[in-house]
mmCIF file of C-alpha atoms in Angstrom:
data_model
loop_
_atom_site.group_PDB
_atom_site.id
_atom_site.type_symbol
_atom_site.label_atom_id
_atom_site.label_comp_id
_atom_site.label_asym_id
_atom_site.label_seq_id
_atom_site.Cartn_x
_atom_site.Cartn_y
_atom_site.Cartn_z
ATOM 1 C CA MET A 23 4.954 -2.869 -25.700
ATOM 2 C CA MET A 24 7.713 -5.778 -24.504
ATOM 3 C CA LEU A 25 8.178 -3.101 -21.292
ATOM 4 C CA TYR A 26 4.238 -2.922 -20.676
ATOM 5 C CA LEU A 27 4.090 -6.992 -20.571
ATOM 6 C CA GLN A 28 6.804 -6.742 -17.957
ATOM 7 C CA LEU A 29 4.849 -3.741 -16.318
ATOM 8 C CA PHE A 30 1.882 -5.924 -16.135
ATOM 9 C CA TYR A 31 3.792 -9.002 -14.627
ATOM 10 C CA GLU A 32 4.988 -6.909 -11.902
ATOM 11 C CA PHE A 33 1.807 -5.807 -10.746
ATOM 12 C CA PHE A 34 0.313 -9.356 -10.679
ATOM 13 C CA LYS A 35 2.549 -10.324 -8.576
ATOM 14 C CA THR A 36 2.807 -7.667 -6.553
ATOM 15 C CA GLY A 37 -1.279 -8.310 -6.266
ATOM 16 C CA LEU A 38 -1.093 -12.276 -5.984
ATOM 17 C CA PHE A 39 1.630 -11.736 -2.500
ATOM 18 C CA THR A 40 0.531 -8.445 -1.222
ATOM 19 C CA ILE A 41 -1.818 -9.370 2.404
ATOM 20 C CA GLY A 42 -3.575 -6.698 3.703
ATOM 21 C CA GLY A 43 -4.349 -2.589 2.370
ATOM 22 C CA GLY A 44 -2.698 0.465 3.541
ATOM 23 C CA MET A 45 1.577 0.339 3.291
ATOM 24 C CA ALA A 46 1.246 -3.422 2.279
ATOM 25 C CA THR A 47 2.382 -3.127 -1.276
ATOM 26 C CA VAL A 48 5.370 -0.542 -0.497
ATOM 27 C CA PRO A 49 8.152 -3.350 -0.137
ATOM 28 C CA PHE A 50 6.874 -4.486 -3.410
ATOM 29 C CA LEU A 51 7.414 -1.764 -4.506
ATOM 30 C CA TYR A 52 10.606 -1.030 -3.468
ATOM 31 C CA LYS A 53 12.335 -4.713 -4.287
ATOM 32 C CA MET A 54 10.778 -3.611 -8.229
ATOM 33 C CA SER A 55 12.882 -0.549 -7.804
ATOM 34 C CA ASP A 56 15.879 -2.787 -7.561
ATOM 35 C CA ALA A 57 15.123 -4.555 -10.209
ATOM 36 C CA THR A 58 14.332 -2.921 -13.186
ATOM 37 C CA GLY A 59 15.250 0.314 -12.888
ATOM 38 C CA TRP A 60 11.761 1.869 -13.556
ATOM 39 C CA PHE A 61 12.151 4.291 -10.924
ATOM 40 C CA THR A 62 14.388 5.807 -7.663
ATOM 41 C CA TYR A 63 14.158 5.194 -3.991
ATOM 42 C CA ASN A 64 13.654 8.793 -3.769
ATOM 43 C CA ASP A 65 10.785 8.580 -6.639
ATOM 44 C CA LEU A 66 8.895 5.850 -4.371
ATOM 45 C CA ALA A 67 9.364 8.110 -1.368
ATOM 46 C CA ASN A 68 6.996 10.639 -3.804
ATOM 47 C CA MET A 69 4.624 8.191 -4.456
ATOM 48 C CA ILE A 70 4.246 7.556 -1.475
ATOM 49 C CA ALA A 71 3.251 10.682 0.173
ATOM 50 C CA VAL A 72 1.027 10.913 -3.168
ATOM 51 C CA GLY A 73 -0.640 7.973 -2.388
ATOM 52 C CA GLU A 74 -1.597 8.880 0.570
ATOM 53 C CA SER A 75 -2.793 12.122 0.255
ATOM 54 C CA THR A 76 -4.803 11.802 -2.399
ATOM 55 C CA PRO A 77 -8.628 10.093 -1.980
ATOM 56 C CA GLY A 78 -8.436 6.249 -3.795
ATOM 57 C CA PRO A 79 -6.795 3.187 -2.105
ATOM 58 C CA ILE A 80 -2.739 3.675 -1.615
ATOM 59 C CA GLY A 81 -1.679 0.357 -2.965
ATOM 60 C CA VAL A 82 -3.724 1.431 -6.406
ATOM 61 C CA ASN A 83 -2.605 4.847 -6.347
ATOM 62 C CA MET A 84 1.085 3.688 -5.523
ATOM 63 C CA ALA A 85 0.316 1.328 -8.464
ATOM 64 C CA THR A 86 -1.191 4.076 -10.770
ATOM 65 C CA TYR A 87 2.046 5.953 -10.069
ATOM 66 C CA VAL A 88 4.411 3.690 -10.924
ATOM 67 C CA GLY A 89 2.879 3.188 -14.009
ATOM 68 C CA PHE A 90 2.600 6.818 -14.665
ATOM 69 C CA VAL A 91 6.653 7.290 -14.460
ATOM 70 C CA THR A 92 7.056 4.017 -16.284
ATOM 71 C CA GLY A 93 5.668 4.820 -19.434
ATOM 72 C CA ILE A 94 6.124 8.737 -19.882
ATOM 73 C CA GLU A 95 10.053 7.271 -20.230
ATOM 74 C CA GLN A 96 8.737 5.839 -23.520
ATOM 75 C CA GLY A 97 7.315 9.064 -24.805
ATOM 76 C CA GLY A 98 5.162 11.010 -23.181
ATOM 77 C CA LEU A 99 2.197 11.671 -21.530
ATOM 78 C CA PRO A 100 -0.003 9.153 -23.864
ATOM 79 C CA PHE A 101 2.281 6.284 -22.649
ATOM 80 C CA ALA A 102 2.257 7.081 -19.293
ATOM 81 C CA ILE A 103 -1.656 6.878 -18.929
ATOM 82 C CA LEU A 104 -0.909 3.467 -20.899
ATOM 83 C CA GLY A 105 0.772 2.494 -18.538
ATOM 84 C CA ALA A 106 -1.209 3.576 -15.776
ATOM 85 C CA VAL A 107 -3.444 2.037 -16.633
ATOM 86 C CA VAL A 108 -1.290 -1.950 -17.281
ATOM 87 C CA ALA A 109 0.244 -1.254 -13.997
ATOM 88 C CA THR A 110 -3.173 -0.418 -12.226
ATOM 89 C CA LEU A 111 -5.082 -3.899 -14.420
ATOM 90 C CA GLY A 112 -1.954 -6.140 -12.928
ATOM 91 C CA LEU A 113 -3.031 -4.811 -9.359
ATOM 92 C CA ILE A 114 -6.230 -5.615 -9.355
ATOM 93 C CA THR A 115 -6.247 -8.721 -11.716
ATOM 94 C CA PRO A 116 -5.108 -11.551 -9.010
ATOM 95 C CA SER A 117 -7.518 -10.075 -6.711
ATOM 96 C CA ILE A 118 -10.321 -10.562 -9.019
ATOM 97 C CA ILE A 119 -9.150 -14.043 -10.246
ATOM 98 C CA VAL A 120 -8.515 -15.229 -6.144
ATOM 99 C CA ILE A 121 -11.768 -13.799 -5.044
ATOM 100 C CA LEU A 122 -14.378 -15.166 -8.108
ATOM 101 C CA ILE A 123 -12.594 -18.596 -7.052
ATOM 102 C CA ILE A 124 -13.610 -17.847 -2.839
ATOM 103 C CA ALA A 125 -16.351 -16.584 -3.296
ATOM 104 C CA ALA A 126 -17.708 -20.419 -4.234
ATOM 105 C CA PHE A 127 -16.766 -21.741 -1.182
ATOM 106 C CA LEU A 128 -16.984 -18.745 1.010
ATOM 107 C CA LYS A 129 -17.689 -19.946 4.151
ATOM 108 C CA SER A 130 -15.560 -23.050 4.477
ATOM 109 C CA PHE A 131 -12.496 -20.809 3.618
ATOM 110 C CA LYS A 132 -13.116 -18.269 6.986
ATOM 111 C CA ASP A 133 -13.417 -20.579 8.829
ATOM 112 C CA ASN A 134 -10.777 -23.091 7.689
ATOM 113 C CA GLN A 135 -8.429 -22.852 10.528
ATOM 114 C CA TYR A 136 -4.927 -22.986 8.463
ATOM 115 C CA VAL A 137 -5.707 -19.865 6.759
ATOM 116 C CA GLY A 138 -5.938 -18.651 10.192
ATOM 117 C CA PHE A 139 -3.221 -20.140 11.198
ATOM 118 C CA ALA A 140 -1.254 -19.101 7.717
ATOM 119 C CA PHE A 141 -2.331 -15.245 9.223
ATOM 120 C CA TYR A 142 -0.617 -15.835 12.544
ATOM 121 C CA GLY A 143 3.105 -16.000 10.734
ATOM 122 C CA LEU A 144 2.108 -13.770 8.069
ATOM 123 C CA ARG A 145 1.046 -10.249 9.927
ATOM 124 C CA PRO A 146 4.795 -9.913 11.604
ATOM 125 C CA ALA A 147 5.864 -10.905 8.115
ATOM 126 C CA SER A 148 4.391 -8.051 6.669
ATOM 127 C CA ALA A 149 4.727 -5.704 9.293
ATOM 128 C CA GLY A 150 8.507 -7.181 9.311
ATOM 129 C CA LEU A 151 8.436 -6.500 5.184
ATOM 130 C CA ILE A 152 7.285 -2.973 5.684
ATOM 131 C CA ALA A 153 9.816 -2.150 8.431
ATOM 132 C CA ALA A 154 12.378 -3.093 6.295
ATOM 133 C CA ALA A 155 11.072 -0.824 3.695
ATOM 134 C CA GLY A 156 10.493 1.875 6.284
ATOM 135 C CA ILE A 157 14.449 1.549 6.356
ATOM 136 C CA SER A 158 15.149 1.917 2.047
ATOM 137 C CA VAL A 159 13.324 5.616 2.608
ATOM 138 C CA ILE A 160 15.261 6.653 5.921
ATOM 139 C CA GLN A 161 18.550 5.533 3.556
ATOM 140 C CA SER A 162 17.043 7.875 0.928
ATOM 141 C CA ALA A 163 15.535 10.694 2.876
ATOM 142 C CA LEU A 164 17.679 11.012 6.515
ATOM 143 C CA ILE A 165 21.038 9.471 6.310
ATOM 144 C CA PHE A 166 23.145 9.667 2.788
ATOM 145 C CA PRO A 167 25.340 5.977 2.978
ATOM 146 C CA GLU A 168 27.488 6.938 0.079
ATOM 147 C CA TYR A 169 29.526 10.222 3.394
ATOM 148 C CA PHE A 170 30.204 6.912 5.740
ATOM 149 C CA LYS A 171 33.047 4.831 3.541
ATOM 150 C CA ASP A 172 35.505 6.096 5.325
ATOM 151 C CA GLY A 173 34.501 6.033 8.455
ATOM 152 C CA PHE A 174 31.505 8.718 10.089
ATOM 153 C CA ASN A 175 30.987 11.502 9.174
ATOM 154 C CA PRO A 176 28.532 14.879 10.655
ATOM 155 C CA ASP A 177 27.693 14.954 6.791
ATOM 156 C CA GLY A 178 26.609 12.199 5.590
ATOM 157 C CA ILE A 179 23.216 12.879 8.622
ATOM 158 C CA ASN A 180 20.481 15.216 6.850
ATOM 159 C CA TRP A 181 19.816 16.796 10.712
ATOM 160 C CA ILE A 182 17.165 19.120 10.103
ATOM 161 C CA GLY A 183 15.392 16.472 8.721
ATOM 162 C CA CYS A 184 16.203 13.735 11.802
ATOM 163 C CA ALA A 185 14.403 16.959 14.103
ATOM 164 C CA LEU A 186 11.441 16.826 11.778
ATOM 165 C CA ALA A 187 11.368 13.085 12.016
ATOM 166 C CA ILE A 188 11.007 13.655 15.959
ATOM 167 C CA VAL A 189 8.912 16.802 15.680
ATOM 168 C CA LEU A 190 6.231 15.143 13.351
ATOM 169 C CA TRP A 191 6.282 11.561 15.120
ATOM 170 C CA LEU A 192 5.835 13.710 18.178
ATOM 171 C CA LEU A 193 2.671 15.610 16.834
ATOM 172 C CA THR A 194 1.371 11.440 15.511
ATOM 173 C CA ASN A 195 1.953 9.738 18.597
ATOM 174 C CA LYS A 196 2.199 11.632 21.531
ATOM 175 C CA ILE A 197 -0.196 15.009 21.108
ATOM 176 C CA ASN A 198 -3.874 14.661 21.078
ATOM 177 C CA LYS A 199 -5.184 17.503 19.871
ATOM 178 C CA THR A 200 -2.401 16.061 16.304
ATOM 179 C CA LYS A 201 -2.539 13.064 16.661
ATOM 180 C CA LYS A 202 -5.734 12.393 14.383
ATOM 181 C CA LEU A 203 -4.773 14.584 11.897
ATOM 182 C CA HIS A 204 -5.179 13.558 8.333
ATOM 183 C CA PRO A 205 -1.235 12.554 6.622
ATOM 184 C CA VAL A 206 -1.925 14.751 4.479
ATOM 185 C CA ILE A 207 -1.909 18.024 7.174
ATOM 186 C CA PHE A 208 1.613 16.658 8.235
ATOM 187 C CA ILE A 209 2.817 16.336 4.030
ATOM 188 C CA ALA A 210 1.472 19.320 3.886
ATOM 189 C CA PHE A 211 3.956 20.764 6.863
ATOM 190 C CA SER A 212 6.906 18.729 5.808
ATOM 191 C CA ALA A 213 7.022 20.062 2.263
ATOM 192 C CA ILE A 214 7.257 23.877 3.757
ATOM 193 C CA ILE A 215 9.496 22.348 5.897
ATOM 194 C CA GLY A 216 11.778 21.384 3.140
ATOM 195 C CA ILE A 217 11.093 24.625 1.163
ATOM 196 C CA VAL A 218 12.495 27.058 4.365
ATOM 197 C CA PHE A 219 15.099 24.602 5.138
ATOM 198 C CA SER A 220 16.376 23.944 1.188
ATOM 199 C CA MET A 221 15.924 19.964 1.962
ATOM 200 C CA GLY A 222 16.933 17.483 -0.291
ATOM 201 C CA MET B 28 -29.786 3.289 -15.174
ATOM 202 C CA ASN B 29 -28.245 0.535 -16.338
ATOM 203 C CA ILE B 30 -27.376 -1.418 -13.335
ATOM 204 C CA TYR B 31 -23.678 -2.220 -14.251
ATOM 205 C CA LEU B 32 -23.331 1.300 -15.270
ATOM 206 C CA ASP B 33 -24.833 2.109 -12.287
ATOM 207 C CA MET B 34 -22.464 0.100 -10.272
ATOM 208 C CA PHE B 35 -19.496 1.780 -12.177
ATOM 209 C CA LEU B 36 -20.967 4.684 -10.178
ATOM 210 C CA THR B 37 -21.411 3.748 -7.554
ATOM 211 C CA PHE B 38 -18.310 2.010 -6.390
ATOM 212 C CA ALA B 39 -16.090 5.172 -8.288
ATOM 213 C CA ARG B 40 -17.263 7.079 -5.733
ATOM 214 C CA ILE B 41 -16.308 5.158 -2.740
ATOM 215 C CA GLY B 42 -12.579 4.853 -4.369
ATOM 216 C CA GLY B 43 -13.155 8.868 -4.728
ATOM 217 C CA LEU B 44 -14.143 9.052 -1.455
ATOM 218 C CA THR B 45 -11.654 6.996 0.458
ATOM 219 C CA PHE B 46 -8.332 8.741 1.661
ATOM 220 C CA GLY B 47 -5.882 5.774 2.601
ATOM 221 C CA GLY B 48 -8.123 1.977 2.431
ATOM 222 C CA GLY B 49 -7.904 -0.231 4.106
ATOM 223 C CA TYR B 50 -10.468 0.312 7.218
ATOM 224 C CA ALA B 51 -11.245 4.339 5.895
ATOM 225 C CA MET B 52 -13.749 2.603 3.274
ATOM 226 C CA LEU B 53 -15.789 0.648 5.364
ATOM 227 C CA PRO B 54 -17.920 3.604 7.219
ATOM 228 C CA ILE B 55 -18.717 4.596 3.021
ATOM 229 C CA LEU B 56 -19.511 1.131 1.894
ATOM 230 C CA GLN B 57 -21.164 0.610 4.888
ATOM 231 C CA HIS B 58 -23.135 4.041 3.665
ATOM 232 C CA GLU B 59 -23.286 3.324 -0.095
ATOM 233 C CA VAL B 60 -23.696 -0.476 -0.835
ATOM 234 C CA VAL B 61 -25.684 -1.131 1.985
ATOM 235 C CA GLU B 62 -28.229 1.262 3.277
ATOM 236 C CA ASN B 63 -28.544 2.843 -0.243
ATOM 237 C CA LYS B 64 -28.333 0.057 -2.716
ATOM 238 C CA LYS B 65 -28.948 -2.970 -0.781
ATOM 239 C CA TRP B 66 -26.842 -4.738 -3.107
ATOM 240 C CA ALA B 67 -25.310 -6.819 0.155
ATOM 241 C CA THR B 68 -26.661 -6.999 4.439
ATOM 242 C CA GLU B 69 -24.748 -5.276 7.010
ATOM 243 C CA GLU B 70 -23.529 -8.907 8.173
ATOM 244 C CA GLU B 71 -21.884 -9.576 4.447
ATOM 245 C CA LEU B 72 -20.292 -6.776 4.184
ATOM 246 C CA ILE B 73 -18.485 -7.757 7.832
ATOM 247 C CA ASP B 74 -18.118 -10.843 6.321
ATOM 248 C CA TYR B 75 -16.141 -9.418 2.593
ATOM 249 C CA PHE B 76 -14.222 -7.273 4.688
ATOM 250 C CA ALA B 77 -13.045 -9.762 7.157
ATOM 251 C CA ILE B 78 -11.910 -12.303 3.924
ATOM 252 C CA GLY B 79 -10.481 -9.480 1.828
ATOM 253 C CA GLN B 80 -7.862 -9.249 4.558
ATOM 254 C CA CYS B 81 -6.838 -12.915 4.672
ATOM 255 C CA THR B 82 -6.657 -13.102 0.858
ATOM 256 C CA PRO B 83 -4.096 -11.945 -1.436
ATOM 257 C CA GLY B 84 -4.971 -7.947 -2.502
ATOM 258 C CA ILE B 85 -5.219 -4.844 -1.443
ATOM 259 C CA ILE B 86 -8.368 -5.050 0.932
ATOM 260 C CA ALA B 87 -10.684 -2.265 -0.527
ATOM 261 C CA VAL B 88 -10.005 -4.097 -4.184
ATOM 262 C CA ASN B 89 -11.149 -7.446 -2.347
ATOM 263 C CA THR B 90 -14.360 -5.889 -0.576
ATOM 264 C CA ALA B 91 -15.338 -4.412 -4.016
ATOM 265 C CA THR B 92 -14.808 -8.265 -6.218
ATOM 266 C CA PHE B 93 -16.755 -9.632 -3.561
ATOM 267 C CA ILE B 94 -19.893 -7.017 -3.375
ATOM 268 C CA GLY B 95 -19.454 -6.364 -7.645
ATOM 269 C CA GLN B 96 -19.800 -10.604 -7.998
ATOM 270 C CA LYS B 97 -22.307 -11.211 -4.419
ATOM 271 C CA TYR B 98 -24.934 -9.409 -6.397
ATOM 272 C CA LYS B 99 -24.183 -9.423 -10.081
ATOM 273 C CA GLY B 100 -21.879 -12.229 -10.509
ATOM 274 C CA ILE B 101 -18.115 -12.561 -12.236
ATOM 275 C CA LEU B 102 -19.454 -9.051 -14.851
ATOM 276 C CA GLY B 103 -20.496 -7.350 -11.502
ATOM 277 C CA GLY B 104 -17.360 -8.254 -10.310
ATOM 278 C CA ILE B 105 -15.210 -6.935 -12.143
ATOM 279 C CA VAL B 106 -17.557 -3.860 -13.359
ATOM 280 C CA ALA B 107 -17.145 -3.272 -9.520
ATOM 281 C CA THR B 108 -13.409 -3.617 -9.657
ATOM 282 C CA LEU B 109 -12.669 -1.357 -12.488
ATOM 283 C CA GLY B 110 -14.895 1.093 -10.560
ATOM 284 C CA VAL B 111 -13.495 1.510 -7.391
ATOM 285 C CA VAL B 112 -9.845 2.084 -8.795
ATOM 286 C CA PHE B 113 -10.706 4.316 -11.657
ATOM 287 C CA PRO B 114 -11.113 8.350 -9.590
ATOM 288 C CA SER B 115 -7.023 7.474 -8.812
ATOM 289 C CA LEU B 116 -6.314 6.388 -12.200
ATOM 290 C CA ILE B 117 -7.306 9.756 -13.115
ATOM 291 C CA ILE B 118 -6.283 12.056 -10.182
ATOM 292 C CA ILE B 119 -3.020 9.996 -9.661
ATOM 293 C CA SER B 120 -2.405 10.493 -13.653
ATOM 294 C CA LEU B 121 -3.244 14.499 -13.269
ATOM 295 C CA LEU B 122 -0.963 14.723 -10.439
ATOM 296 C CA ALA B 123 2.108 12.499 -11.609
ATOM 297 C CA GLY B 124 1.595 14.470 -14.539
ATOM 298 C CA MET B 125 2.039 17.749 -12.893
ATOM 299 C CA ILE B 126 4.765 16.480 -11.069
ATOM 300 C CA GLU B 127 7.040 15.509 -13.464
ATOM 301 C CA ALA B 128 6.439 18.686 -15.489
ATOM 302 C CA PHE B 129 7.577 20.955 -12.549
ATOM 303 C CA SER B 130 10.033 18.105 -10.634
ATOM 304 C CA HIS B 131 12.822 20.192 -11.692
ATOM 305 C CA ILE B 132 12.401 22.945 -10.605
ATOM 306 C CA ALA B 133 14.587 23.823 -6.631
ATOM 307 C CA TRP B 134 11.449 24.611 -4.317
ATOM 308 C CA VAL B 135 9.544 22.226 -5.416
ATOM 309 C CA GLN B 136 12.226 19.687 -4.732
ATOM 310 C CA HIS B 137 13.347 21.095 -1.535
ATOM 311 C CA ALA B 138 9.535 20.101 -0.350
ATOM 312 C CA PHE B 139 9.573 17.035 -1.728
ATOM 313 C CA GLY B 140 12.901 16.696 0.447
ATOM 314 C CA GLY B 141 10.588 17.631 3.580
ATOM 315 C CA ILE B 142 7.821 15.450 2.686
ATOM 316 C CA ARG B 143 10.559 12.322 2.460
ATOM 317 C CA VAL B 144 10.775 13.065 5.838
ATOM 318 C CA CYS B 145 7.499 12.321 6.789
ATOM 319 C CA VAL B 146 7.697 9.347 4.720
ATOM 320 C CA CYS B 147 9.611 8.109 7.310
ATOM 321 C CA VAL B 148 7.046 8.614 9.587
ATOM 322 C CA LEU B 149 4.569 7.292 8.292
ATOM 323 C CA ILE B 150 5.838 4.118 7.563
ATOM 324 C CA PHE B 151 7.308 3.544 11.758
ATOM 325 C CA ASN B 152 3.928 5.172 12.607
ATOM 326 C CA ALA B 153 2.297 2.373 9.901
ATOM 327 C CA VAL B 154 4.507 -0.787 11.678
ATOM 328 C CA THR B 155 3.826 0.379 14.753
ATOM 329 C CA LYS B 156 0.867 -0.082 14.736
ATOM 330 C CA LEU B 157 0.457 -3.394 12.716
ATOM 331 C CA LEU B 158 3.082 -4.532 15.638
ATOM 332 C CA LYS B 159 0.407 -4.210 18.293
ATOM 333 C CA LYS B 160 -2.161 -6.370 16.348
ATOM 334 C CA ALA B 161 0.760 -8.945 15.071
ATOM 335 C CA ILE B 162 3.221 -9.528 18.102
ATOM 336 C CA ILE B 163 1.561 -11.888 20.500
ATOM 337 C CA ASP B 164 4.474 -14.514 20.948
ATOM 338 C CA LYS B 165 7.154 -15.326 21.161
ATOM 339 C CA PHE B 166 7.813 -17.217 17.226
ATOM 340 C CA THR B 167 5.457 -14.078 16.129
ATOM 341 C CA PHE B 168 8.487 -11.771 17.401
ATOM 342 C CA VAL B 169 11.364 -14.705 15.256
ATOM 343 C CA ILE B 170 9.181 -14.033 12.925
ATOM 344 C CA PHE B 171 9.381 -10.581 12.278
ATOM 345 C CA LEU B 172 12.496 -9.666 13.434
ATOM 346 C CA ALA B 173 13.845 -12.554 10.157
ATOM 347 C CA VAL B 174 11.090 -11.223 7.711
ATOM 348 C CA THR B 175 13.136 -7.579 8.304
ATOM 349 C CA LEU B 176 16.736 -8.681 8.659
ATOM 350 C CA GLY B 177 16.683 -10.451 5.566
ATOM 351 C CA SER B 178 15.024 -8.012 3.360
ATOM 352 C CA CYS B 179 17.143 -5.041 4.568
ATOM 353 C CA PHE B 180 20.523 -7.566 3.889
ATOM 354 C CA SER B 181 19.526 -10.023 0.974
ATOM 355 C CA ASN B 182 17.849 -9.047 -2.734
ATOM 356 C CA LEU B 183 15.196 -12.075 -2.588
ATOM 357 C CA SER B 184 11.478 -10.971 -3.032
ATOM 358 C CA PRO B 185 9.080 -10.229 -0.775
ATOM 359 C CA VAL B 186 6.909 -12.903 -1.972
ATOM 360 C CA ILE B 187 9.779 -15.674 -0.726
ATOM 361 C CA PHE B 188 8.700 -14.531 3.131
ATOM 362 C CA VAL B 189 5.738 -14.179 2.620
ATOM 363 C CA ILE B 190 5.309 -17.894 1.532
ATOM 364 C CA PHE B 191 7.554 -18.796 4.270
ATOM 365 C CA ALA B 192 5.551 -16.805 6.741
ATOM 366 C CA ALA B 193 2.990 -18.392 5.987
ATOM 367 C CA VAL B 194 3.995 -22.019 6.254
ATOM 368 C CA ALA B 195 6.177 -20.961 8.987
ATOM 369 C CA GLY B 196 2.636 -20.306 10.542
ATOM 370 C CA ILE B 197 1.054 -23.138 9.713
ATOM 371 C CA MET B 198 3.444 -25.366 10.374
ATOM 372 C CA ILE B 199 4.112 -23.528 14.114
ATOM 373 C CA LYS B 200 0.182 -23.902 15.153
ATOM 374 C CA THR B 201 -0.430 -26.987 13.936
ATOM 375 C CA LEU B 202 2.770 -28.470 16.344
ATOM 376 C CA GLY B 203 2.110 -26.188 18.791
ATOM 377 C CA GLY B 204 -1.402 -27.036 19.147
ATOM 378 C CA LYS B 205 -0.468 -31.066 20.214
ATOM 379 C CA LYS B 206 1.555 -30.702 23.046
#
């Protein structure tokens, strides 16, 4: 019971302080992993991949997934589904409350200059938080810091992974034929490469 | 059909047809909400979408709440929001259950090893895209750098950085405007 209250509280906080869509909830989930130990960085990277490849807003998908994984530890499927529901409701509750309040004075909110000023600071901060989360993913996917305790050690770098990352970056940014493709295609391609080279 | 049930099902369809959320949702919203159901006008939808980006929470959820409450008050807002998250709950629970069941198999682990590399690139791309809109002068660059480093090298919650950035934005703009 306590766990579900905590799950709701953590996602309520995430919903209240997340600004924007897409990857914006991801930094909160990394801190949640640090603070609660409910799931690992590797779990999170898997969740991002699943959240990107399935219908529905990414933030909602991630909340559902985290709730499911956290709940399943409690004793199986019914607990997992309850966790998924609780986490998702936690995420959307602040939105509902805030929007219902704002809807009352809609125009004045939109035209308020201080809202614009706040966003001048919030946009780079949001990018910074996601960048920091990205560095955590790199640590679980490409670099293994435990190899670097006694100085540089080439075994601590996933070289095939680095090559794959460069190929993916080129495919998603530089090659016109492929850069408009849906992320799920690159995720499937990476999964095949991972199997072929026994990564992870 | 009961209007609330109709609302729930319509928003469930929108949630189930959107990949990625955010801007991906806008064309589907236009089709379903403006053209089919006439629950909001084109202008209202664009307004809600814009405000949904500058209120707490994820854009897709905020926009659903707005449209629902505009058409049928508080209960409408709640029903539309529950509708938009419903497909995620079903699809992700099914997938997560399957992945948990198969995660001990070696080749599944290898596949996720490769997928994690892809996630690095997807996040990198998301950040570079955001930066094009976010970094417009030296102040915004400093905020980006401070938050990235602060978040990497401290255990502070993202909540602290969000509050700091909003206050910093208001202060820089207010003080700068008087020069």
